[in-house]
CSV table of C-alpha atoms and ligand atoms in Angstrom, one decimal:
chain,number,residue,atom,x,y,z
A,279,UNK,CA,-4.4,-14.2,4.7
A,280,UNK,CA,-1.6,-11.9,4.5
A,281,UNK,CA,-0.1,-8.7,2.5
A,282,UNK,CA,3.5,-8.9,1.4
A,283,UNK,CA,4.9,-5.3,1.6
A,284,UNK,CA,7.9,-4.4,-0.4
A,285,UNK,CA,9.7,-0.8,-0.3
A,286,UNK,CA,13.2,0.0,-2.7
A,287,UNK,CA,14.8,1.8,-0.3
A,288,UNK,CA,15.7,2.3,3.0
A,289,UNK,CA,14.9,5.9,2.9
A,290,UNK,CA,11.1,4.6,1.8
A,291,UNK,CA,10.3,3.5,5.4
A,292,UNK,CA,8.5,6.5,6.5
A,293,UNK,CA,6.1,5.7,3.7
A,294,UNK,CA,5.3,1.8,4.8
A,295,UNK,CA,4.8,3.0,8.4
A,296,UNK,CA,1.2,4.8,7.2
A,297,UNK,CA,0.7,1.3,5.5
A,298,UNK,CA,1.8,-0.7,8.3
A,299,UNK,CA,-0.5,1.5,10.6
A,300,UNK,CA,-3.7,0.6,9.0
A,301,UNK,CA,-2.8,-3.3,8.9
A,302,UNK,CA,-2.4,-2.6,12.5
A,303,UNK,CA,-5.7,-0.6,13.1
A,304,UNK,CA,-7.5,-3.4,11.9
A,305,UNK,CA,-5.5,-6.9,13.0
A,306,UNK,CA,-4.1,-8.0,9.5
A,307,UNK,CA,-0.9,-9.6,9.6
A,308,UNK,CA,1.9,-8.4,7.1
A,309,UNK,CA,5.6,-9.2,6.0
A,310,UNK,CA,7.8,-6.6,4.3
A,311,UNK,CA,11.1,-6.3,3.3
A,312,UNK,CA,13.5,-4.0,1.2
A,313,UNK,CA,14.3,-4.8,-1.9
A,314,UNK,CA,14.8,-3.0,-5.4
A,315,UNK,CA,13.4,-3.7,-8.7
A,316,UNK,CA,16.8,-2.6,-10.0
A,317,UNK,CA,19.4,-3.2,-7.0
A,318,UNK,CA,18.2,-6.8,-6.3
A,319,UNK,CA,16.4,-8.0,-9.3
A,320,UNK,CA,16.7,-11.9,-8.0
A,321,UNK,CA,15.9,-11.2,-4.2
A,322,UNK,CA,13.0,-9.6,-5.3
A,323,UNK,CA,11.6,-12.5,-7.3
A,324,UNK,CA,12.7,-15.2,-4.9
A,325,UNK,CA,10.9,-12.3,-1.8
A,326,UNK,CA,7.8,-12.8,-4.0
A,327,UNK,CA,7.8,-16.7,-3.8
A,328,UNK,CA,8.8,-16.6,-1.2
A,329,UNK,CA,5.7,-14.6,0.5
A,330,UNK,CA,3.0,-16.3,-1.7
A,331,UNK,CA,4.3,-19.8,0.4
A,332,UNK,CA,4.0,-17.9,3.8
A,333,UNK,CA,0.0,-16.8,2.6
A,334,UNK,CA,0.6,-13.4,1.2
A,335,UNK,CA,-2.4,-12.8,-0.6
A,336,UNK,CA,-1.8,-9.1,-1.9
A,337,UNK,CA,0.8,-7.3,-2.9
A,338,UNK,CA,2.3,-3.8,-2.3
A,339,UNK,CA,5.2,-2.3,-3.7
A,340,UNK,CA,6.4,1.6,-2.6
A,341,UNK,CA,9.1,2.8,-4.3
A,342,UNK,CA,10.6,5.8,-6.1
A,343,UNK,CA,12.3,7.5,-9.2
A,344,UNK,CA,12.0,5.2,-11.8
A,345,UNK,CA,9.7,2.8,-9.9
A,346,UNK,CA,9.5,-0.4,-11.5
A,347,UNK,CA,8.9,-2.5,-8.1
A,348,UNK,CA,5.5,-2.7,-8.3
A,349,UNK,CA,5.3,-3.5,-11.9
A,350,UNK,CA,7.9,-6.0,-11.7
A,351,UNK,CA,6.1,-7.7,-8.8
A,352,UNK,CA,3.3,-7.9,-11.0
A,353,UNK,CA,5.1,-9.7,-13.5
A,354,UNK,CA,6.3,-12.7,-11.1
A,355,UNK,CA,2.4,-12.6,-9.3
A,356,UNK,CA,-1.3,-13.5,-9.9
A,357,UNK,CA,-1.8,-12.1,-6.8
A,358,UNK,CA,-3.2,-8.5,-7.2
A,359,UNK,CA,-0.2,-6.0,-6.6
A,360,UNK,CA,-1.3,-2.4,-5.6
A,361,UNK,CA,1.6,0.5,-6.4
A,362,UNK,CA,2.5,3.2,-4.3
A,363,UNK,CA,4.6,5.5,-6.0
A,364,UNK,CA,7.0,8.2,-3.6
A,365,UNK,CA,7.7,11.8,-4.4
A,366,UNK,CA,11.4,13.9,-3.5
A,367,UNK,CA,12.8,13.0,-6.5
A,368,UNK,CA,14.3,15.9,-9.0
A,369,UNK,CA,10.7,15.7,-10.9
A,370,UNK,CA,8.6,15.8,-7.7
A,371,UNK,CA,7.2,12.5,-7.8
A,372,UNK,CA,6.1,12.2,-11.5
A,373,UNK,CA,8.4,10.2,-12.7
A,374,UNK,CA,7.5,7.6,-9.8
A,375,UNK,CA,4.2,8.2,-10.0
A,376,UNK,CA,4.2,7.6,-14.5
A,377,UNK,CA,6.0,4.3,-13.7
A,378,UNK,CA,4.1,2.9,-11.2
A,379,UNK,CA,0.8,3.7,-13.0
A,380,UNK,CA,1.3,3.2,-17.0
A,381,UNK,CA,2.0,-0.8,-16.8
A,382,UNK,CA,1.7,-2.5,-20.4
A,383,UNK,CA,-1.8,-3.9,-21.3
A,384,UNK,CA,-2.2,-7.4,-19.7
A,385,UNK,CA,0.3,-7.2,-16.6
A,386,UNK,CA,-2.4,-4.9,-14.4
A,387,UNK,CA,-0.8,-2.7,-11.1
A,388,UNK,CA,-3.4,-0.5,-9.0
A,389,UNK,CA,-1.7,2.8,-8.7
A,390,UNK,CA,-2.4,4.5,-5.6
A,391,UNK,CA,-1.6,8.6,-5.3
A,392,UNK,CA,2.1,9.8,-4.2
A,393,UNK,CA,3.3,9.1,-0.4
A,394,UNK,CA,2.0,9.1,2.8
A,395,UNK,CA,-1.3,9.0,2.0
A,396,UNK,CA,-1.1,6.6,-1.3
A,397,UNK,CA,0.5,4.0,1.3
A,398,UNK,CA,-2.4,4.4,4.1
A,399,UNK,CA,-4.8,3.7,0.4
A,400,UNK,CA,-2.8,1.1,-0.6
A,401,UNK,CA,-3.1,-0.6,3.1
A,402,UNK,CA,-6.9,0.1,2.5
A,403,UNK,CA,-7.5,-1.0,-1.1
A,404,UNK,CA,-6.0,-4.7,0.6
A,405,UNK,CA,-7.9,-4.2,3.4
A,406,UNK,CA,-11.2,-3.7,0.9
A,407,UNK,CA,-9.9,-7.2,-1.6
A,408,UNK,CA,-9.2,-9.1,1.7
A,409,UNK,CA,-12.7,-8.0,3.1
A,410,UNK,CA,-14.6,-9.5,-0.2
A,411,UNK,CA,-14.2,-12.8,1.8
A,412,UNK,CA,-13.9,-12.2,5.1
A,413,UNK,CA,-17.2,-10.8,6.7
A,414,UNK,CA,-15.4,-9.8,10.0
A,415,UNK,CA,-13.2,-7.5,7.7
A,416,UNK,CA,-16.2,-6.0,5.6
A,417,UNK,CA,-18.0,-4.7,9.0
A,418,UNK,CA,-14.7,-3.5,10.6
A,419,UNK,CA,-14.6,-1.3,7.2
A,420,UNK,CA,-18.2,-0.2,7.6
A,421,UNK,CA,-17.1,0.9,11.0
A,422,UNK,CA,-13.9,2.5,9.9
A,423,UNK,CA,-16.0,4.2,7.2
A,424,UNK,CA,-18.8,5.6,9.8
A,425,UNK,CA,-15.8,7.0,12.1
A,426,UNK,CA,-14.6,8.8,8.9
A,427,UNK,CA,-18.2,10.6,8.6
A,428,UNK,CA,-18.1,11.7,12.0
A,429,UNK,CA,-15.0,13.3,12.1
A,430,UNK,CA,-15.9,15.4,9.0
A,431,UNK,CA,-19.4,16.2,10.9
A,432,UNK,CA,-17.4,16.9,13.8
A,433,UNK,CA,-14.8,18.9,12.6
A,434,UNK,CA,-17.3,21.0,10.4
A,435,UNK,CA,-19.5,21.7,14.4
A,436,UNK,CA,-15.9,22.8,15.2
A,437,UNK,CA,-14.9,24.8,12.5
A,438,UNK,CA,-18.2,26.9,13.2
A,439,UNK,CA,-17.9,27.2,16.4
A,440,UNK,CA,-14.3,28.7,16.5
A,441,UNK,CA,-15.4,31.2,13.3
A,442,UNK,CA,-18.7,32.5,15.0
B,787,LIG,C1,13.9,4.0,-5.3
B,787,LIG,O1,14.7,5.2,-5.4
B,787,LIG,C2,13.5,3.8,-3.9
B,787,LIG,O2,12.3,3.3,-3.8
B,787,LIG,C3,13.6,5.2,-3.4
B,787,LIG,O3,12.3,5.8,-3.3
B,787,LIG,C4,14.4,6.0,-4.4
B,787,LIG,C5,15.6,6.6,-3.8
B,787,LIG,O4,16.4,5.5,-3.2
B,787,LIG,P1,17.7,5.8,-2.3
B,787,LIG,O5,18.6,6.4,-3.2
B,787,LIG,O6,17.2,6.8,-1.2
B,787,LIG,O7,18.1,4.5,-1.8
B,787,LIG,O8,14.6,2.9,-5.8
């Protein structure tokens, strides 16, 4: 199984690469392309069908400003569709952030948080659906999770010792 990775923009790509980066880490193969909700309507809906037929299994859309990708993913998908919204607009991020998260009752996105480290989330929160029925998955989580505890153990040991 795959994830299908959508960004708007070109300027966007910086964002994917954290995504990209944990598919990587943990061996899960991925297609992405550019595409806009609002600049390509139609090669975004055929990009959808287009990944379901080549196994794409979840969703992820990044985009900014008013950041209808994900949503409108959604729309053309029973696949689930996670959201990354991107701040640097005029209004920080809020206005990506509002449209990515407040989707109409019925027609569900998972928001993640803004940027770099909603995108390394997103590539997560796939990573934890994909792992519901692949075992191989589930432990390499376990083991990315236990790596994560040392590091704050380790850095805490550190911390100490350079304040003492
Ligand atoms: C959105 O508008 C994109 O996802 C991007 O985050 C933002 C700005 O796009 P560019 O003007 O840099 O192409 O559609």
């Amino acid at each position: 199984m795959k994830v299908g990775l959508f960004i708007g923009s070109e300027s966007d790509y910086g964002i994917l690469q954290e995504a990209l980066a944990v598919f990587d880490e943990f061996g899960i193969s991925y297609l992405w392309e550019i595409t806009s909700a609002h600049r390509s309507p139609e090669r975004t809906k055929a990009l959808i069908g287009k990944f379901e037929k080549e196994g794409v299994a979840v969703f992820i859309a990044v985009a900014g400003k008013a950041a209808h990708l994900a949503g409108v993913v959604a729309s053309y998908t029973l696949k689930p569709v996670i959201g990354v919204p991107v701040g640097g607009s005029e209004l920080g991020g809020l206005d990506a952030l509002l449209s990515t998260v407040q989707m109409p009752r019925g027609v569900p996105v998972a928001s993640m948080g803004l940027g770099k480290s909603g995108a390394a989330n997103a590539a997560l929160f796939a990573v934890h659906i994909l792992g519901l029925s692949d075992k191989d998955l589930a432990e390499k989580l376990s083991g990315f999770r236990k790596k994560m505890v040392d590091s704050v153990k380790n850095a805490s040991q550190k911390v100490k010792r350079q304040k003492a």
